[in-house]
Short mmCIF file of C-alpha atoms and ligand atoms in Angstrom, two decimals:
data_model
loop_
_atom_site.label_atom_id
_atom_site.label_comp_id
_atom_site.label_asym_id
_atom_site.label_seq_id
_atom_site.Cartn_x
_atom_site.Cartn_y
_atom_site.Cartn_z
CA MET A 343 0.00 0.00 0.00
CA ALA A 344 1.15 3.56 -0.67
CA SER A 345 3.06 5.63 1.89
CA VAL A 346 1.57 9.00 2.75
CA LEU A 347 3.21 11.77 4.75
CA VAL A 348 0.67 13.97 6.51
CA THR A 349 2.15 17.28 7.69
CA GLY A 350 0.18 18.71 10.58
CA GLY A 351 -0.72 15.13 11.40
CA ALA A 352 -1.29 15.90 15.10
CA GLY A 353 -3.80 18.68 14.37
CA PHE A 354 -7.57 18.46 14.15
CA ILE A 355 -7.86 17.51 10.47
CA GLY A 356 -4.48 15.72 10.49
CA THR A 357 -5.45 13.31 13.26
CA HIS A 358 -8.69 12.40 11.46
CA LEU A 359 -6.82 11.98 8.18
CA CYS A 360 -4.03 9.80 9.64
CA ASN A 361 -6.62 7.63 11.34
CA HIS A 362 -8.71 7.27 8.17
CA LEU A 363 -5.72 6.46 5.94
CA HIS A 364 -4.27 4.03 8.50
CA ASN A 365 -7.62 2.20 8.67
CA LYS A 366 -7.65 2.01 4.87
CA GLY A 367 -4.25 0.27 4.93
CA TYR A 368 -1.96 3.15 3.94
CA HIS A 369 1.48 3.42 5.49
CA VAL A 370 1.01 6.72 7.31
CA ILE A 371 3.71 9.03 8.62
CA SER A 372 2.60 12.06 10.57
CA LEU A 373 4.91 15.07 10.76
CA ASP A 374 4.01 17.74 13.28
CA ILE A 375 5.67 20.22 15.58
CA GLN A 376 3.49 18.84 18.38
CA GLN A 377 3.91 15.43 19.92
CA SER A 378 0.66 13.49 19.36
CA ASP A 379 -1.07 10.90 21.51
CA ASP A 380 -0.19 7.26 21.14
CA ASN A 381 -1.18 6.31 17.62
CA PRO A 382 -0.53 3.25 15.47
CA TRP A 383 1.11 5.28 12.68
CA GLU A 384 4.66 6.58 12.41
CA VAL A 385 5.28 9.98 13.98
CA VAL A 386 7.99 12.54 13.26
CA VAL A 387 8.20 15.63 15.48
CA ALA A 388 9.59 18.48 13.35
CA ASP A 389 8.84 21.98 12.15
CA VAL A 390 7.85 22.03 8.47
CA ARG A 391 10.18 24.99 7.97
CA ASP A 392 13.21 22.87 8.93
CA TYR A 393 15.25 20.97 6.39
CA LEU A 394 13.20 17.81 5.89
CA GLN A 395 14.66 14.57 4.73
CA ILE A 396 12.04 12.11 3.57
CA ASP A 397 12.48 8.77 1.85
CA GLY A 398 10.14 6.23 0.36
CA ILE A 399 7.06 8.48 0.42
CA ASP A 400 4.55 8.27 -2.46
CA SER A 401 2.36 11.24 -1.58
CA ILE A 402 2.17 14.14 0.84
CA VAL A 403 -0.90 15.82 2.26
CA HIS A 404 0.41 19.16 3.48
CA LEU A 405 -1.88 20.38 6.23
CA ALA A 406 0.63 21.97 8.64
CA ALA A 407 -0.23 25.65 8.91
CA GLN A 408 -1.26 28.53 11.09
CA VAL A 409 -5.02 28.19 10.44
CA SER A 410 -6.65 31.17 12.08
CA VAL A 411 -7.66 34.15 9.93
CA ALA A 412 -7.95 36.31 13.07
CA GLN A 413 -4.49 35.31 14.33
CA SER A 414 -3.04 36.16 10.92
CA MET A 415 -4.32 39.74 11.27
CA GLU A 416 -2.53 40.05 14.61
CA ASP A 417 0.67 38.24 13.67
CA PRO A 418 1.09 38.24 9.88
CA ASP A 419 4.82 37.42 10.03
CA TYR A 420 4.28 34.17 11.88
CA THR A 421 1.44 33.14 9.53
CA LEU A 422 3.50 33.89 6.43
CA SER A 423 6.54 32.12 7.85
CA VAL A 424 4.73 28.89 8.74
CA ASN A 425 2.40 28.84 5.76
CA VAL A 426 4.73 30.04 2.98
CA ASP A 427 8.20 28.92 4.11
CA GLY A 428 6.67 25.68 5.40
CA THR A 429 5.08 24.92 2.02
CA SER A 430 8.29 25.79 0.20
CA SER A 431 10.25 23.45 2.48
CA VAL A 432 7.77 20.58 2.05
CA LEU A 433 7.84 20.96 -1.74
CA ALA A 434 11.66 21.03 -1.78
CA ALA A 435 11.77 17.81 0.27
CA ALA A 436 9.14 16.23 -2.00
CA GLU A 437 11.06 17.18 -5.16
CA SER A 438 14.37 15.83 -3.93
CA SER A 439 12.96 12.53 -2.76
CA GLY A 440 10.75 11.48 -5.68
CA VAL A 441 7.31 12.07 -4.14
CA LYS A 442 4.65 11.64 -6.83
CA ARG A 443 1.81 13.80 -5.60
CA VAL A 444 1.39 16.67 -3.12
CA LEU A 445 -2.06 17.69 -1.92
CA PHE A 446 -1.93 21.18 -0.43
CA ALA A 447 -4.48 22.34 2.13
CA SER A 448 -5.59 25.67 0.70
CA SER A 449 -8.65 27.55 1.81
CA ALA A 450 -11.86 29.27 0.80
CA ALA A 451 -10.24 32.37 2.29
CA VAL A 452 -8.37 32.84 -1.03
CA TYR A 453 -11.62 34.03 -2.66
CA GLY A 454 -12.37 36.75 -0.09
CA ASP A 455 -15.82 38.25 -0.50
CA ALA A 456 -16.58 37.03 -4.00
CA ASP A 457 -19.17 38.87 -6.09
CA GLU A 458 -20.93 35.74 -7.24
CA MET A 459 -22.19 32.83 -5.18
CA PRO A 460 -21.62 29.93 -5.20
CA ILE A 461 -17.87 30.31 -5.67
CA THR A 462 -16.27 28.30 -8.45
CA GLU A 463 -12.56 27.57 -8.78
CA LYS A 464 -12.47 30.19 -11.55
CA SER A 465 -13.70 32.98 -9.26
CA PRO A 466 -11.17 35.77 -8.75
CA LEU A 467 -8.85 35.58 -5.76
CA ILE A 468 -9.36 38.56 -3.44
CA PRO A 469 -7.36 37.96 -0.27
CA GLN A 470 -8.61 39.87 2.78
CA SER A 471 -6.10 38.64 5.33
CA PRO A 472 -2.44 37.57 5.59
CA TYR A 473 -3.81 34.04 6.02
CA ALA A 474 -5.50 34.25 2.59
CA VAL A 475 -2.31 35.70 1.07
CA SER A 476 -0.27 32.85 2.56
CA LYS A 477 -2.57 30.27 0.96
CA ILE A 478 -2.45 32.00 -2.45
CA VAL A 479 1.35 31.97 -2.32
CA GLY A 480 1.31 28.32 -1.23
CA GLU A 481 -0.88 27.45 -4.22
CA GLU A 482 1.49 29.27 -6.54
CA LEU A 483 4.50 27.41 -5.14
CA CYS A 484 2.60 24.17 -5.83
CA ARG A 485 1.84 25.20 -9.42
CA GLN A 486 5.51 25.94 -10.02
CA SER A 487 6.65 22.58 -8.67
CA PRO A 488 7.49 19.85 -11.21
CA ILE A 489 5.54 17.42 -8.98
CA GLU A 490 1.86 16.76 -9.53
CA THR A 491 0.07 18.97 -7.01
CA CYS A 492 -3.47 19.95 -6.16
CA ALA A 493 -4.66 22.83 -4.00
CA LEU A 494 -7.60 21.57 -1.99
CA ARG A 495 -9.56 24.68 -1.05
CA PHE A 496 -11.13 23.69 2.26
CA PHE A 497 -14.25 25.59 3.27
CA ASN A 498 -15.21 25.57 6.99
CA VAL A 499 -14.24 22.20 8.41
CA TYR A 500 -15.76 21.06 11.72
CA GLY A 501 -16.14 17.92 13.77
CA PRO A 502 -14.97 15.99 16.83
CA GLY A 503 -11.60 16.96 18.28
CA GLN A 504 -11.65 20.53 16.96
CA SER A 505 -10.03 22.80 19.54
CA SER A 506 -12.25 25.08 21.58
CA SER A 507 -9.43 26.61 23.58
CA GLY A 508 -7.73 29.96 23.16
CA GLY A 509 -9.06 33.07 21.48
CA TYR A 510 -8.83 31.71 17.93
CA SER A 511 -11.19 28.77 18.18
CA ALA A 512 -13.35 28.05 15.13
CA VAL A 513 -16.97 29.08 15.48
CA ILE A 514 -18.66 25.69 16.08
CA PRO A 515 -16.41 24.53 18.95
CA ALA A 516 -16.47 28.08 20.37
CA PHE A 517 -20.31 28.15 20.43
CA LYS A 518 -20.53 24.60 21.82
CA LYS A 519 -18.04 25.36 24.58
CA ALA A 520 -19.98 28.46 25.65
CA ILE A 521 -23.28 26.57 25.64
CA ALA A 522 -21.83 23.69 27.69
CA ALA A 523 -20.58 26.21 30.26
CA GLY A 524 -23.97 27.95 30.40
CA MET A 525 -22.41 31.09 28.92
CA PRO A 526 -23.68 33.17 25.97
CA PRO A 527 -22.02 32.30 22.64
CA THR A 528 -20.16 35.33 21.25
CA VAL A 529 -21.05 36.40 17.71
CA PHE A 530 -18.55 38.66 15.97
CA GLY A 531 -20.70 40.93 13.77
CA ASP A 532 -24.45 40.60 13.32
CA GLY A 533 -24.53 36.84 12.72
CA THR A 534 -25.67 37.18 9.10
CA GLN A 535 -22.30 35.98 7.82
CA ILE A 536 -22.59 32.75 5.85
CA ARG A 537 -20.28 29.75 5.81
CA ASP A 538 -20.19 26.42 3.99
CA PHE A 539 -19.49 23.83 6.69
CA ILE A 540 -18.02 20.45 5.80
CA HIS A 541 -17.75 17.65 8.34
CA VAL A 542 -14.20 16.43 8.88
CA SER A 543 -15.12 12.80 8.10
CA ASP A 544 -16.44 13.88 4.66
CA LEU A 545 -13.30 15.94 4.14
CA VAL A 546 -10.84 13.14 4.94
CA ARG A 547 -12.80 10.67 2.81
CA THR A 548 -12.51 13.10 -0.11
CA ILE A 549 -8.79 13.64 0.50
CA GLU A 550 -8.24 9.88 0.35
CA ILE A 551 -10.01 9.78 -3.02
CA ALA A 552 -7.78 12.66 -4.20
CA LEU A 553 -4.67 10.66 -3.28
CA SER A 554 -5.46 7.96 -5.81
CA SER A 555 -7.66 9.80 -8.31
CA LYS A 556 -6.47 9.51 -11.94
CA VAL A 557 -7.65 13.03 -12.72
CA ILE A 558 -6.33 15.72 -10.43
CA PRO A 559 -7.21 19.39 -10.99
CA GLU A 560 -4.76 22.13 -10.01
CA GLU A 561 -7.27 23.45 -7.52
CA VAL A 562 -10.63 22.28 -6.24
CA ASN A 563 -13.17 23.37 -3.63
CA LEU A 564 -13.78 20.89 -0.80
CA ALA A 565 -17.09 21.80 0.78
CA SER A 566 -20.65 20.64 1.33
CA GLY A 567 -22.15 23.24 -1.01
CA GLU A 568 -24.68 24.13 1.73
CA SER A 569 -24.92 27.66 3.12
CA THR A 570 -25.46 28.35 6.81
CA SER A 571 -25.52 31.73 8.54
CA LEU A 572 -24.29 32.01 12.11
CA ILE A 573 -27.90 32.74 13.10
CA ASP A 574 -28.93 29.42 11.44
CA LEU A 575 -26.10 27.69 13.29
CA LEU A 576 -27.31 29.07 16.62
CA LYS A 577 -30.87 27.91 15.83
CA ALA A 578 -29.60 24.41 15.02
CA LEU A 579 -27.72 24.31 18.33
CA GLU A 580 -30.75 25.66 20.20
CA LYS A 581 -32.84 22.65 19.09
CA HIS A 582 -30.62 20.45 21.25
CA HIS A 583 -29.99 23.06 23.93
CA PRO A 584 -33.33 24.86 24.35
CA ASP A 585 -32.12 26.58 27.53
CA MET A 586 -28.99 28.04 25.96
CA ALA A 587 -28.21 31.67 26.75
CA ASN A 588 -28.91 34.36 24.15
CA PRO A 589 -25.82 35.22 22.10
CA LEU A 590 -23.65 38.20 22.82
CA PHE A 591 -22.94 40.35 19.76
CA GLU A 592 -19.49 41.91 19.47
CA ASP A 593 -17.70 43.87 16.75
CA GLU A 594 -17.00 42.10 13.48
CA ARG A 595 -13.50 40.60 13.26
CA ALA A 596 -10.91 42.28 11.03
CA GLY A 597 -10.23 40.25 7.91
CA ASP A 598 -13.51 38.38 8.19
CA ILE A 599 -15.33 37.31 5.04
CA HIS A 600 -19.09 37.81 4.99
CA THR A 601 -20.32 35.11 2.62
CA SER A 602 -18.61 31.90 1.57
CA ILE A 603 -20.51 29.19 -0.33
CA ALA A 604 -18.81 26.71 -2.62
CA ASP A 605 -19.75 25.46 -6.02
CA VAL A 606 -18.91 21.77 -5.62
CA THR A 607 -19.45 20.71 -9.24
CA LEU A 608 -15.75 20.08 -9.90
CA MET A 609 -15.27 18.20 -6.61
CA ASN A 610 -18.21 15.93 -7.40
CA GLU A 611 -17.04 15.38 -10.99
CA VAL A 612 -13.45 14.43 -10.18
CA PHE A 613 -13.78 12.80 -6.75
CA SER A 614 -17.46 11.74 -6.35
CA PRO A 615 -17.30 11.75 -2.54
CA GLY A 616 -21.00 10.82 -2.25
CA GLU A 617 -23.50 12.02 0.29
CA MET A 618 -22.29 14.40 2.96
CA ILE A 619 -23.26 14.71 6.61
CA THR A 620 -25.73 17.53 7.19
CA LEU A 621 -24.87 20.24 9.72
CA GLU A 622 -27.83 19.15 11.88
CA GLU A 623 -26.39 15.62 12.04
CA GLY A 624 -22.80 16.75 12.38
CA ILE A 625 -22.97 19.30 15.18
CA ASN A 626 -24.46 16.98 17.80
C1 UD2 B 718 -12.08 29.12 8.62
C2 UD2 B 718 -10.78 28.43 8.92
C3 UD2 B 718 -9.71 28.93 8.01
C4 UD2 B 718 -10.14 28.87 6.58
C5 UD2 B 718 -11.54 29.47 6.37
C6 UD2 B 718 -12.11 29.19 5.02
C7 UD2 B 718 -10.71 27.83 11.29
C8 UD2 B 718 -10.21 28.19 12.64
N1 UD2 B 718 -10.38 28.68 10.30
O1 UD2 B 718 -11.96 30.54 8.88
O2 UD2 B 718 -8.54 28.17 8.23
O3 UD2 B 718 -10.05 27.58 6.08
O4 UD2 B 718 -12.46 28.93 7.30
O5 UD2 B 718 -13.33 29.88 4.88
O6 UD2 B 718 -11.37 26.82 11.08
N2 UD2 B 718 -17.08 33.64 14.89
C9 UD2 B 718 -17.96 34.08 15.86
N3 UD2 B 718 -17.76 33.68 17.14
C10 UD2 B 718 -16.71 32.87 17.51
C11 UD2 B 718 -15.82 32.43 16.49
C12 UD2 B 718 -16.03 32.85 15.20
O7 UD2 B 718 -18.90 34.83 15.56
O8 UD2 B 718 -16.59 32.55 18.70
C13 UD2 B 718 -17.34 34.05 13.48
C14 UD2 B 718 -16.14 34.63 12.74
O9 UD2 B 718 -15.99 36.00 12.97
C15 UD2 B 718 -16.52 34.28 11.31
C16 UD2 B 718 -17.27 32.95 11.44
O10 UD2 B 718 -17.71 32.88 12.79
O11 UD2 B 718 -17.39 35.23 10.78
C17 UD2 B 718 -16.39 31.75 11.15
O12 UD2 B 718 -15.20 31.90 11.89
P1 UD2 B 718 -14.12 30.74 12.02
O13 UD2 B 718 -12.99 31.29 12.82
O14 UD2 B 718 -14.77 29.49 12.50
O15 UD2 B 718 -13.72 30.43 10.53
P2 UD2 B 718 -13.24 31.36 9.31
O16 UD2 B 718 -14.32 31.33 8.29
O17 UD2 B 718 -12.74 32.69 9.78
#
């Protein structure tokens, strides 16, 4: 079975991906700056920006990154360093060791606030944050590599194991944590902002298909294609937590996108991931 290196393998998506690929019989190597829990796959603790020596790897899924849009507004240098230099270093290692395919975790953030919804891969790129810039540069580095690469433009990924700690938590774990503590969930802005949420198990299943797919586009949206406003999200959570506190509205976050909905035609054509978990099923 093929060997796959997963950078960021100890993170939220990385742990799900390593587990999925391991269960499917892949030889999995996780590379992460953080030590992970005891897992049945191989683990390398390293910074992606370091000189990486890799041997006998067929494919790489490059997930390691600074993932918070808000953090990138506060510390652009760190985001650019990890996300750009890290991608450059991973590609250099891949090129010198005969890796056949690199799948790069890009993001819906590259589109910014697009004029037309849903967003296709041909939509213009309008970065609104250093995070978005870092992903655009990462994609470009991939395009310039002689290796076969694909930029997987993740929309909003959620699911079990997603961190709810710190000030940069993604919206679903942040809301759930507040509700569990009997506190009001904090909404940045008026809650009308729209996201396209994809469950992590659907995402990792699709990534596995992309590893072996004969046809591989240069870039592709990975999303559910369903739009949900933060107000809708709160209503869905309220069904299961009827006593939850009313949300607290705070100022909109700098760099925030208002509306993000994917056109998933290309994803369905090339990868056929099948039916996806609905948000109502996935959040509880
Ligand atoms: C997510 C990803 C990012 C990128 C992008 C693609 C995370 C942490 N970031 O950024 O890597 O792939 O999607 O679209 O998953 N919000 C609140 N209250 C909170 C937390 C967030 O109102 O407690 C708002 C936030 O201002 C934004 C929306 O919820 O309008 C989603 O925020 P997010 O941090 O979950 O994700 P996003 O879209 O900034």
